Amino acid sequence: MISNTSHPEPPVSSELPRRSADAVRFTAVIGYPLAHSISPRFQQPAFDHLGLPVRYIARETPPEELPAFLTELRGPQWLGVNVTVPHKEAVAAAVDDLSTEARLIGAVNTVRKEGGRLIGHNTDAAGFLRGLTDAACDPQGVSALILGAGGAARAVAVALLQAGARHVTVANRTVSRAERLVANLAASFDAAHLAAGPLQAEVVRPALQGAELVINTTTVGMAHGPAAAAAPLAAALLTSLPRDALVYDLVYNPAETPLLQAARAQGYRTQGGLPMLIYQGAASFELWTGQPAPVELMLAHGRQAMAERE
Ligand code: ATR
């Protein structure tokens, strides 16, 4: 860092350096394993586009190395970090404070530094809602069916309930997990707006009939996953959904999952998971830099990274 006696060097802070002469600072995505993350592919061009001296790296972090990394993160060379599987809950428990969303979701995907303190945020909810807006679906008053009951389902449920959804049903292969998630949400939201059930035709059909929105948060249909060629709902079941409903799949690889393919073939509106991935990253970028993210540029780089995978 350049300093002279008439302009004393400022104390180290977590403010983003404004001048290119300032030392490069780091951000990263941490997770384990991390081989498939495309976050560096769309985050680095965003920092470069704004001329910010920041490097975004993928830092594979086995669980036993997480405490040491969080100590390192407090150092001035770090601007902040993205957090992915399996660390989202552990980081939520380890930071100094949480945003409202992160507290409600019980998971952190972004750490921002404020004067040396680590603040846990969750931009998955905002990313999901922005993807919904892109697909011309207003969550206010909507009745939604969520497939799956993991961390992604929880972020989606919180996003919808915070945005004024009328009703949210969580259907999961392991019904006890869906019930636990709904019981947990009922501590913060009106239980009258919530229901849980198994991922079975007789339960899912009535929920579909009354839904304007279905969201897949399971890993079914994900490339290289255990059920890559499958859909979480049988195509015949989908017909129970009202004609103007939206089918939203959080899976972003492939761009069109078997579920979305079936939905599109039946004339439903669809939304894939890549925009949500980019939007949560753009929200993280804005938390770190305080500047608007170049979202279109990030989307283009995200699409390019996925195209190279195919
Ligand atoms: P995340 O936290 O990323 O949401 P997760 O906690 O591993 O991921 O949850 C994965 C979700 O996909 C779960 O709802 C899981 O169902 P179970 O709770 O019954 O395991 C769901 N899932 C995974 N494989 C599935 C399959 N073959 N059929 C139906 N659901 C499946």
mmCIF file of C-alpha atoms and ligand atoms in Angstrom:
data_model
loop_
_atom_site.group_PDB
_atom_site.id
_atom_site.type_symbol
_atom_site.label_atom_id
_atom_site.label_comp_id
_atom_site.label_asym_id
_atom_site.label_seq_id
_atom_site.Cartn_x
_atom_site.Cartn_y
_atom_site.Cartn_z
ATOM 1 C CA MET A 1 0.000 0.000 0.000
ATOM 2 C CA ILE A 2 1.317 3.474 -0.875
ATOM 3 C CA SER A 3 1.791 5.791 2.089
ATOM 4 C CA ASN A 4 3.576 9.022 2.931
ATOM 5 C CA THR A 5 3.889 11.168 5.982
ATOM 6 C CA SER A 6 1.417 13.845 4.932
ATOM 7 C CA HIS A 7 -1.225 11.204 4.211
ATOM 8 C CA PRO A 8 -0.831 8.584 6.907
ATOM 9 C CA GLU A 9 -1.850 5.068 6.001
ATOM 10 C CA PRO A 10 -5.430 4.476 7.149
ATOM 11 C CA PRO A 11 -6.051 1.761 9.696
ATOM 12 C CA VAL A 12 -6.755 -1.617 8.133
ATOM 13 C CA SER A 13 -10.459 -1.884 7.529
ATOM 14 C CA SER A 14 -12.835 -4.161 5.674
ATOM 15 C CA GLU A 15 -13.737 -1.366 3.250
ATOM 16 C CA LEU A 16 -13.173 -2.289 -0.380
ATOM 17 C CA PRO A 17 -10.047 -0.602 -1.753
ATOM 18 C CA ARG A 18 -10.968 2.130 -4.219
ATOM 19 C CA ARG A 19 -7.621 2.600 -5.935
ATOM 20 C CA SER A 20 -5.941 0.037 -8.130
ATOM 21 C CA ALA A 21 -2.674 0.752 -6.288
ATOM 22 C CA ASP A 22 -4.191 -0.776 -3.174
ATOM 23 C CA ALA A 23 -3.353 -4.373 -2.323
ATOM 24 C CA VAL A 24 -5.407 -7.057 -3.992
ATOM 25 C CA ARG A 25 -7.954 -8.598 -1.671
ATOM 26 C CA PHE A 26 -9.560 -11.999 -1.883
ATOM 27 C CA THR A 27 -12.999 -13.490 -1.988
ATOM 28 C CA ALA A 28 -13.712 -17.159 -2.510
ATOM 29 C CA VAL A 29 -16.307 -19.827 -2.588
ATOM 30 C CA ILE A 30 -15.663 -22.427 0.105
ATOM 31 C CA GLY A 31 -17.185 -25.901 0.048
ATOM 32 C CA TYR A 32 -16.279 -29.566 -0.152
ATOM 33 C CA PRO A 33 -16.009 -30.914 -2.746
ATOM 34 C CA LEU A 34 -15.844 -27.886 -5.022
ATOM 35 C CA ALA A 35 -14.865 -29.189 -8.444
ATOM 36 C CA HIS A 36 -18.169 -28.209 -10.076
ATOM 37 C CA SER A 37 -18.492 -24.630 -8.827
ATOM 38 C CA ILE A 38 -18.811 -22.061 -11.614
ATOM 39 C CA SER A 39 -18.879 -19.103 -9.183
ATOM 40 C CA PRO A 40 -15.308 -17.977 -10.047
ATOM 41 C CA ARG A 41 -16.306 -17.987 -13.730
ATOM 42 C CA PHE A 42 -18.942 -15.284 -13.281
ATOM 43 C CA GLN A 43 -17.673 -13.442 -10.176
ATOM 44 C CA GLN A 44 -14.140 -12.614 -11.360
ATOM 45 C CA PRO A 45 -15.341 -10.910 -14.574
ATOM 46 C CA ALA A 46 -17.669 -8.758 -12.445
ATOM 47 C CA PHE A 47 -14.789 -7.500 -10.254
ATOM 48 C CA ASP A 48 -12.626 -6.994 -13.362
ATOM 49 C CA HIS A 49 -15.422 -5.123 -15.156
ATOM 50 C CA LEU A 50 -15.629 -2.600 -12.313
ATOM 51 C CA GLY A 51 -11.828 -2.346 -12.072
ATOM 52 C CA LEU A 52 -11.800 -3.579 -8.487
ATOM 53 C CA PRO A 53 -8.539 -5.124 -7.204
ATOM 54 C CA VAL A 54 -10.189 -8.340 -6.003
ATOM 55 C CA ARG A 55 -9.458 -11.988 -6.778
ATOM 56 C CA TYR A 56 -12.276 -14.523 -6.506
ATOM 57 C CA ILE A 57 -11.021 -18.074 -6.020
ATOM 58 C CA ALA A 58 -12.439 -21.549 -5.394
ATOM 59 C CA ARG A 59 -11.072 -22.697 -2.071
ATOM 60 C CA GLU A 60 -11.871 -26.318 -1.402
ATOM 61 C CA THR A 61 -12.273 -26.590 2.350
ATOM 62 C CA PRO A 62 -12.727 -29.971 4.055
ATOM 63 C CA PRO A 63 -14.890 -29.699 7.199
ATOM 64 C CA GLU A 64 -11.912 -30.114 9.525
ATOM 65 C CA GLU A 65 -10.269 -27.045 7.932
ATOM 66 C CA LEU A 66 -13.291 -24.769 8.298
ATOM 67 C CA PRO A 67 -12.405 -23.294 11.742
ATOM 68 C CA ALA A 68 -8.899 -22.357 10.555
ATOM 69 C CA PHE A 69 -10.320 -20.786 7.394
ATOM 70 C CA LEU A 70 -12.784 -18.675 9.392
ATOM 71 C CA THR A 71 -9.879 -17.359 11.483
ATOM 72 C CA GLU A 72 -7.965 -16.550 8.283
ATOM 73 C CA LEU A 73 -11.067 -14.808 6.897
ATOM 74 C CA ARG A 74 -10.784 -12.202 9.665
ATOM 75 C CA GLY A 75 -7.480 -11.033 8.174
ATOM 76 C CA PRO A 76 -7.383 -7.808 6.093
ATOM 77 C CA GLN A 77 -6.566 -9.658 2.859
ATOM 78 C CA TRP A 78 -10.086 -11.107 2.787
ATOM 79 C CA LEU A 79 -13.064 -9.108 1.547
ATOM 80 C CA GLY A 80 -15.637 -11.810 2.255
ATOM 81 C CA VAL A 81 -16.635 -15.264 1.127
ATOM 82 C CA ASN A 82 -19.336 -17.394 -0.472
ATOM 83 C CA VAL A 83 -20.249 -20.587 1.359
ATOM 84 C CA THR A 84 -21.645 -23.733 -0.175
ATOM 85 C CA VAL A 85 -22.361 -27.357 0.743
ATOM 86 C CA PRO A 86 -21.615 -28.679 3.345
ATOM 87 C CA HIS A 87 -20.643 -25.553 5.321
ATOM 88 C CA LYS A 88 -23.724 -23.322 5.203
ATOM 89 C CA GLU A 89 -25.089 -24.314 8.625
ATOM 90 C CA ALA A 90 -21.683 -24.521 10.331
ATOM 91 C CA VAL A 91 -20.787 -21.015 9.142
ATOM 92 C CA ALA A 92 -24.157 -19.718 10.387
ATOM 93 C CA ALA A 93 -23.202 -21.015 13.836
ATOM 94 C CA ALA A 94 -19.682 -19.546 13.709
ATOM 95 C CA VAL A 95 -20.110 -15.942 12.516
ATOM 96 C CA ASP A 96 -20.523 -12.904 14.786
ATOM 97 C CA ASP A 97 -23.995 -11.952 13.576
ATOM 98 C CA LEU A 98 -26.652 -12.998 11.065
ATOM 99 C CA SER A 99 -28.965 -11.147 8.673
ATOM 100 C CA THR A 100 -32.694 -11.741 9.093
ATOM 101 C CA GLU A 101 -32.778 -14.121 6.099
ATOM 102 C CA ALA A 102 -29.757 -16.102 7.287
ATOM 103 C CA ARG A 103 -31.311 -16.442 10.725
ATOM 104 C CA LEU A 104 -34.653 -17.609 9.328
ATOM 105 C CA ILE A 105 -33.031 -20.017 6.871
ATOM 106 C CA GLY A 106 -30.478 -21.210 9.433
ATOM 107 C CA ALA A 107 -27.777 -21.144 6.780
ATOM 108 C CA VAL A 108 -25.208 -18.699 5.404
ATOM 109 C CA ASN A 109 -24.103 -18.523 1.764
ATOM 110 C CA THR A 110 -22.301 -15.157 2.017
ATOM 111 C CA VAL A 111 -20.065 -13.665 4.678
ATOM 112 C CA ARG A 112 -19.575 -9.918 4.671
ATOM 113 C CA LYS A 113 -17.057 -8.219 6.931
ATOM 114 C CA GLU A 114 -18.018 -5.200 8.965
ATOM 115 C CA GLY A 115 -15.145 -3.656 10.897
ATOM 116 C CA GLY A 116 -13.507 -7.006 11.509
ATOM 117 C CA ARG A 117 -16.760 -8.767 12.412
ATOM 118 C CA LEU A 118 -18.086 -11.604 10.257
ATOM 119 C CA ILE A 119 -21.736 -11.102 9.293
ATOM 120 C CA GLY A 120 -23.568 -14.088 7.784
ATOM 121 C CA HIS A 121 -26.054 -13.423 5.003
ATOM 122 C CA ASN A 122 -28.166 -15.651 2.808
ATOM 123 C CA THR A 123 -28.687 -14.401 -0.741
ATOM 124 C CA ASP A 124 -30.278 -17.654 -1.975
ATOM 125 C CA ALA A 125 -33.730 -16.333 -1.044
ATOM 126 C CA ALA A 126 -33.219 -13.070 -2.955
ATOM 127 C CA GLY A 127 -31.735 -14.978 -5.908
ATOM 128 C CA PHE A 128 -34.711 -17.311 -5.992
ATOM 129 C CA LEU A 129 -37.202 -14.415 -5.904
ATOM 130 C CA ARG A 130 -35.406 -12.570 -8.697
ATOM 131 C CA GLY A 131 -35.620 -15.718 -10.833
ATOM 132 C CA LEU A 132 -39.324 -15.816 -10.053
ATOM 133 C CA THR A 133 -39.727 -12.182 -11.120
ATOM 134 C CA ASP A 134 -37.913 -12.964 -14.397
ATOM 135 C CA ALA A 135 -40.540 -15.622 -15.039
ATOM 136 C CA ALA A 136 -43.312 -13.053 -14.404
ATOM 137 C CA CYS A 137 -44.515 -14.770 -11.217
ATOM 138 C CA ASP A 138 -45.509 -12.533 -8.315
ATOM 139 C CA PRO A 139 -45.011 -14.455 -5.049
ATOM 140 C CA GLN A 140 -47.541 -12.281 -3.194
ATOM 141 C CA GLY A 141 -50.629 -14.433 -2.536
ATOM 142 C CA VAL A 142 -49.252 -17.425 -4.433
ATOM 143 C CA SER A 143 -49.893 -21.042 -3.504
ATOM 144 C CA ALA A 144 -46.717 -23.093 -3.992
ATOM 145 C CA LEU A 145 -45.634 -26.711 -3.884
ATOM 146 C CA ILE A 146 -41.989 -27.285 -2.927
ATOM 147 C CA LEU A 147 -40.454 -30.651 -3.842
ATOM 148 C CA GLY A 148 -37.690 -31.581 -1.402
ATOM 149 C CA ALA A 149 -36.930 -30.670 2.200
ATOM 150 C CA GLY A 150 -33.186 -29.894 2.350
ATOM 151 C CA GLY A 151 -31.427 -26.568 2.742
ATOM 152 C CA ALA A 152 -32.512 -25.302 -0.675
ATOM 153 C CA ALA A 153 -36.161 -26.063 0.144
ATOM 154 C CA ARG A 154 -35.848 -24.105 3.357
ATOM 155 C CA ALA A 155 -34.404 -21.052 1.575
ATOM 156 C CA VAL A 156 -37.213 -21.179 -1.003
ATOM 157 C CA ALA A 157 -39.908 -21.574 1.666
ATOM 158 C CA VAL A 158 -38.554 -18.613 3.668
ATOM 159 C CA ALA A 159 -38.336 -16.494 0.501
ATOM 160 C CA LEU A 160 -41.930 -17.269 -0.450
ATOM 161 C CA LEU A 161 -43.360 -16.773 3.042
ATOM 162 C CA GLN A 162 -41.484 -13.499 3.514
ATOM 163 C CA ALA A 163 -42.796 -12.349 0.138
ATOM 164 C CA GLY A 164 -46.398 -12.998 1.194
ATOM 165 C CA ALA A 165 -47.173 -16.423 -0.273
ATOM 166 C CA ARG A 166 -50.679 -17.588 0.611
ATOM 167 C CA HIS A 167 -49.746 -21.235 1.087
ATOM 168 C CA VAL A 168 -46.639 -23.425 0.917
ATOM 169 C CA THR A 169 -46.737 -27.229 0.796
ATOM 170 C CA VAL A 170 -43.472 -29.144 1.244
ATOM 171 C CA ALA A 171 -43.461 -32.655 -0.273
ATOM 172 C CA ASN A 172 -40.475 -34.907 0.284
ATOM 173 C CA ARG A 173 -39.448 -38.523 -0.318
ATOM 174 C CA THR A 174 -38.635 -38.780 3.392
ATOM 175 C CA VAL A 175 -41.810 -37.321 4.866
ATOM 176 C CA SER A 176 -40.351 -36.825 8.351
ATOM 177 C CA ARG A 177 -37.907 -34.299 6.892
ATOM 178 C CA ALA A 178 -40.743 -32.316 5.304
ATOM 179 C CA GLU A 179 -42.648 -32.373 8.588
ATOM 180 C CA ARG A 180 -39.600 -31.212 10.497
ATOM 181 C CA LEU A 181 -38.988 -28.379 8.053
ATOM 182 C CA VAL A 182 -42.601 -27.177 8.282
ATOM 183 C CA ALA A 183 -42.622 -27.432 12.093
ATOM 184 C CA ASN A 184 -39.461 -25.390 12.110
ATOM 185 C CA LEU A 185 -40.896 -22.743 9.766
ATOM 186 C CA ALA A 186 -44.022 -22.552 11.936
ATOM 187 C CA ALA A 187 -41.864 -20.996 14.674
ATOM 188 C CA SER A 188 -41.467 -17.906 12.444
ATOM 189 C CA PHE A 189 -44.471 -18.015 10.096
ATOM 190 C CA ASP A 190 -48.197 -18.736 10.452
ATOM 191 C CA ALA A 191 -48.697 -22.513 10.470
ATOM 192 C CA ALA A 192 -52.008 -21.996 8.639
ATOM 193 C CA HIS A 193 -49.960 -21.168 5.529
ATOM 194 C CA LEU A 194 -47.942 -24.404 5.709
ATOM 195 C CA ALA A 195 -48.351 -28.105 5.006
ATOM 196 C CA ALA A 196 -46.037 -31.128 4.688
ATOM 197 C CA GLY A 197 -46.444 -34.492 3.012
ATOM 198 C CA PRO A 198 -44.759 -37.365 1.210
ATOM 199 C CA LEU A 199 -43.734 -37.122 -2.441
ATOM 200 C CA GLN A 200 -46.582 -39.442 -3.477
ATOM 201 C CA ALA A 201 -49.262 -39.031 -6.134
ATOM 202 C CA GLU A 202 -52.281 -39.031 -3.821
ATOM 203 C CA VAL A 203 -50.803 -36.249 -1.696
ATOM 204 C CA VAL A 204 -49.136 -34.243 -4.429
ATOM 205 C CA ARG A 205 -52.152 -34.207 -6.809
ATOM 206 C CA PRO A 206 -54.439 -32.020 -4.654
ATOM 207 C CA ALA A 207 -51.529 -29.703 -3.860
ATOM 208 C CA LEU A 208 -50.799 -29.374 -7.590
ATOM 209 C CA GLN A 209 -54.440 -28.614 -8.378
ATOM 210 C CA GLY A 210 -54.380 -25.546 -6.157
ATOM 211 C CA ALA A 211 -50.859 -24.343 -7.006
ATOM 212 C CA GLU A 212 -49.634 -21.477 -9.169
ATOM 213 C CA LEU A 213 -46.029 -22.494 -8.637
ATOM 214 C CA VAL A 214 -44.059 -25.771 -8.281
ATOM 215 C CA ILE A 215 -40.396 -25.667 -7.297
ATOM 216 C CA ASN A 216 -37.996 -28.582 -7.495
ATOM 217 C CA THR A 217 -35.314 -28.316 -4.810
ATOM 218 C CA THR A 218 -34.337 -31.991 -4.928
ATOM 219 C CA THR A 219 -31.266 -33.264 -6.738
ATOM 220 C CA VAL A 220 -33.442 -35.347 -9.066
ATOM 221 C CA GLY A 221 -32.632 -34.492 -12.701
ATOM 222 C CA MET A 222 -29.194 -33.070 -11.873
ATOM 223 C CA ALA A 223 -26.459 -34.106 -14.320
ATOM 224 C CA HIS A 224 -24.087 -36.686 -12.815
ATOM 225 C CA GLY A 225 -26.412 -37.021 -9.802
ATOM 226 C CA PRO A 226 -27.950 -40.269 -8.589
ATOM 227 C CA ALA A 227 -31.192 -39.707 -10.567
ATOM 228 C CA ALA A 228 -29.982 -37.663 -13.560
ATOM 229 C CA ALA A 229 -32.538 -38.990 -16.061
ATOM 230 C CA ALA A 230 -35.522 -38.805 -13.705
ATOM 231 C CA ALA A 231 -38.093 -36.173 -12.741
ATOM 232 C CA PRO A 232 -39.297 -35.740 -9.154
ATOM 233 C CA LEU A 233 -42.913 -35.754 -10.430
ATOM 234 C CA ALA A 234 -44.400 -38.164 -12.976
ATOM 235 C CA ALA A 235 -45.353 -36.366 -16.207
ATOM 236 C CA ALA A 236 -48.930 -37.629 -15.832
ATOM 237 C CA LEU A 237 -49.187 -35.918 -12.436
ATOM 238 C CA LEU A 238 -48.107 -32.558 -13.819
ATOM 239 C CA THR A 239 -51.375 -32.289 -15.763
ATOM 240 C CA SER A 240 -53.136 -31.611 -12.424
ATOM 241 C CA LEU A 241 -51.401 -28.227 -12.354
ATOM 242 C CA PRO A 242 -53.451 -25.220 -13.576
ATOM 243 C CA ARG A 243 -52.520 -24.206 -17.128
ATOM 244 C CA ASP A 244 -50.921 -20.854 -16.211
ATOM 245 C CA ALA A 245 -48.734 -22.290 -13.426
ATOM 246 C CA LEU A 246 -44.945 -21.943 -13.378
ATOM 247 C CA VAL A 247 -42.598 -24.926 -12.948
ATOM 248 C CA TYR A 248 -39.282 -23.754 -11.460
ATOM 249 C CA ASP A 249 -36.317 -26.108 -11.143
ATOM 250 C CA LEU A 250 -33.378 -25.065 -8.973
ATOM 251 C CA VAL A 251 -31.151 -27.549 -10.806
ATOM 252 C CA TYR A 252 -29.002 -25.583 -13.297
ATOM 253 C CA ASN A 253 -27.134 -28.463 -14.920
ATOM 254 C CA PRO A 254 -28.666 -29.363 -17.331
ATOM 255 C CA ALA A 255 -30.363 -26.087 -18.272
ATOM 256 C CA GLU A 256 -33.519 -28.060 -19.039
ATOM 257 C CA THR A 257 -34.073 -30.935 -16.621
ATOM 258 C CA PRO A 258 -36.423 -33.848 -17.369
ATOM 259 C CA LEU A 259 -39.017 -32.078 -15.157
ATOM 260 C CA LEU A 260 -38.792 -28.844 -17.159
ATOM 261 C CA GLN A 261 -38.820 -30.769 -20.425
ATOM 262 C CA ALA A 262 -42.063 -32.504 -19.416
ATOM 263 C CA ALA A 263 -43.581 -29.245 -18.173
ATOM 264 C CA ARG A 264 -42.705 -27.388 -21.369
ATOM 265 C CA ALA A 265 -44.066 -30.255 -23.488
ATOM 266 C CA GLN A 266 -47.357 -29.849 -21.639
ATOM 267 C CA GLY A 267 -47.430 -26.108 -22.262
ATOM 268 C CA TYR A 268 -46.427 -24.868 -18.808
ATOM 269 C CA ARG A 269 -44.150 -21.907 -18.206
ATOM 270 C CA THR A 270 -40.746 -22.959 -16.884
ATOM 271 C CA GLN A 271 -37.749 -21.443 -15.138
ATOM 272 C CA GLY A 272 -34.360 -23.123 -14.709
ATOM 273 C CA GLY A 273 -31.834 -22.740 -11.893
ATOM 274 C CA LEU A 274 -29.004 -20.806 -13.586
ATOM 275 C CA PRO A 275 -30.535 -17.319 -13.150
ATOM 276 C CA MET A 276 -30.991 -17.981 -9.413
ATOM 277 C CA LEU A 277 -27.343 -19.056 -9.139
ATOM 278 C CA ILE A 278 -26.200 -15.879 -10.860
ATOM 279 C CA TYR A 279 -28.594 -13.647 -8.904
ATOM 280 C CA GLN A 280 -27.514 -14.993 -5.519
ATOM 281 C CA GLY A 281 -23.921 -14.340 -6.602
ATOM 282 C CA ALA A 282 -24.787 -10.840 -7.787
ATOM 283 C CA ALA A 283 -26.397 -10.117 -4.400
ATOM 284 C CA SER A 284 -23.214 -11.364 -2.672
ATOM 285 C CA PHE A 285 -21.124 -9.106 -4.923
ATOM 286 C CA GLU A 286 -23.258 -6.127 -3.923
ATOM 287 C CA LEU A 287 -22.908 -6.951 -0.215
ATOM 288 C CA TRP A 288 -19.116 -7.031 -0.547
ATOM 289 C CA THR A 289 -18.613 -4.027 -2.812
ATOM 290 C CA GLY A 290 -21.587 -1.767 -2.101
ATOM 291 C CA GLN A 291 -21.857 -1.343 -5.876
ATOM 292 C CA PRO A 292 -24.477 -2.607 -8.350
ATOM 293 C CA ALA A 293 -23.396 -5.939 -9.817
ATOM 294 C CA PRO A 294 -23.035 -6.176 -13.626
ATOM 295 C CA VAL A 295 -25.734 -8.840 -13.694
ATOM 296 C CA GLU A 296 -26.030 -9.265 -17.468
ATOM 297 C CA LEU A 297 -22.280 -9.778 -17.751
ATOM 298 C CA MET A 298 -22.374 -12.329 -14.917
ATOM 299 C CA LEU A 299 -25.267 -14.159 -16.603
ATOM 300 C CA ALA A 300 -23.387 -14.291 -19.909
ATOM 301 C CA HIS A 301 -20.280 -15.699 -18.215
ATOM 302 C CA GLY A 302 -22.386 -18.214 -16.254
ATOM 303 C CA ARG A 303 -24.055 -19.421 -19.461
ATOM 304 C CA GLN A 304 -20.691 -19.684 -21.178
ATOM 305 C CA ALA A 305 -19.266 -21.743 -18.289
ATOM 306 C CA MET A 306 -22.236 -24.122 -18.467
ATOM 307 C CA ALA A 307 -22.012 -24.398 -22.267
ATOM 308 C CA GLU A 308 -18.379 -25.514 -21.903
ATOM 309 C CA ARG A 309 -19.514 -28.273 -19.567
ATOM 310 C CA GLU A 310 -21.784 -29.847 -22.150
HETATM 311 P P1 ATR B 1 -29.842 -29.274 -0.196
HETATM 312 O O1 ATR B 1 -29.481 -28.932 1.216
HETATM 313 O O2 ATR B 1 -28.861 -28.779 -1.220
HETATM 314 O O3 ATR B 1 -31.239 -28.901 -0.526
HETATM 315 P P2 ATR B 1 -30.085 -32.055 0.601
HETATM 316 O O4 ATR B 1 -30.253 -31.663 2.015
HETATM 317 O O5 ATR B 1 -29.100 -33.137 0.265
HETATM 318 O O6 ATR B 1 -29.678 -30.859 -0.343
HETATM 319 O O7 ATR B 1 -31.527 -32.439 0.029
HETATM 320 C C1 ATR B 1 -31.678 -33.095 -1.165
HETATM 321 C C2 ATR B 1 -33.167 -33.262 -1.435
HETATM 322 O O8 ATR B 1 -33.302 -34.067 -2.609
HETATM 323 C C3 ATR B 1 -33.902 -33.991 -0.318
HETATM 324 O O9 ATR B 1 -35.204 -33.481 -0.223
HETATM 325 C C4 ATR B 1 -33.905 -35.435 -0.833
HETATM 326 O O10 ATR B 1 -34.947 -36.231 -0.318
HETATM 327 P P3 ATR B 1 -34.740 -37.065 1.050
HETATM 328 O O11 ATR B 1 -34.858 -36.067 2.150
HETATM 329 O O12 ATR B 1 -35.810 -38.077 1.039
HETATM 330 O O13 ATR B 1 -33.350 -37.665 0.957
HETATM 331 C C5 ATR B 1 -34.139 -35.184 -2.301
HETATM 332 N N1 ATR B 1 -33.780 -36.332 -3.145
HETATM 333 C C6 ATR B 1 -32.547 -36.756 -3.454
HETATM 334 N N2 ATR B 1 -32.611 -37.839 -4.264
HETATM 335 C C7 ATR B 1 -33.937 -38.101 -4.465
HETATM 336 C C8 ATR B 1 -34.669 -39.076 -5.228
HETATM 337 N N3 ATR B 1 -34.043 -40.016 -5.939
HETATM 338 N N4 ATR B 1 -36.020 -39.004 -5.208
HETATM 339 C C9 ATR B 1 -36.656 -38.048 -4.510
HETATM 340 N N5 ATR B 1 -36.028 -37.103 -3.771
HETATM 341 C C10 ATR B 1 -34.692 -37.125 -3.753
#
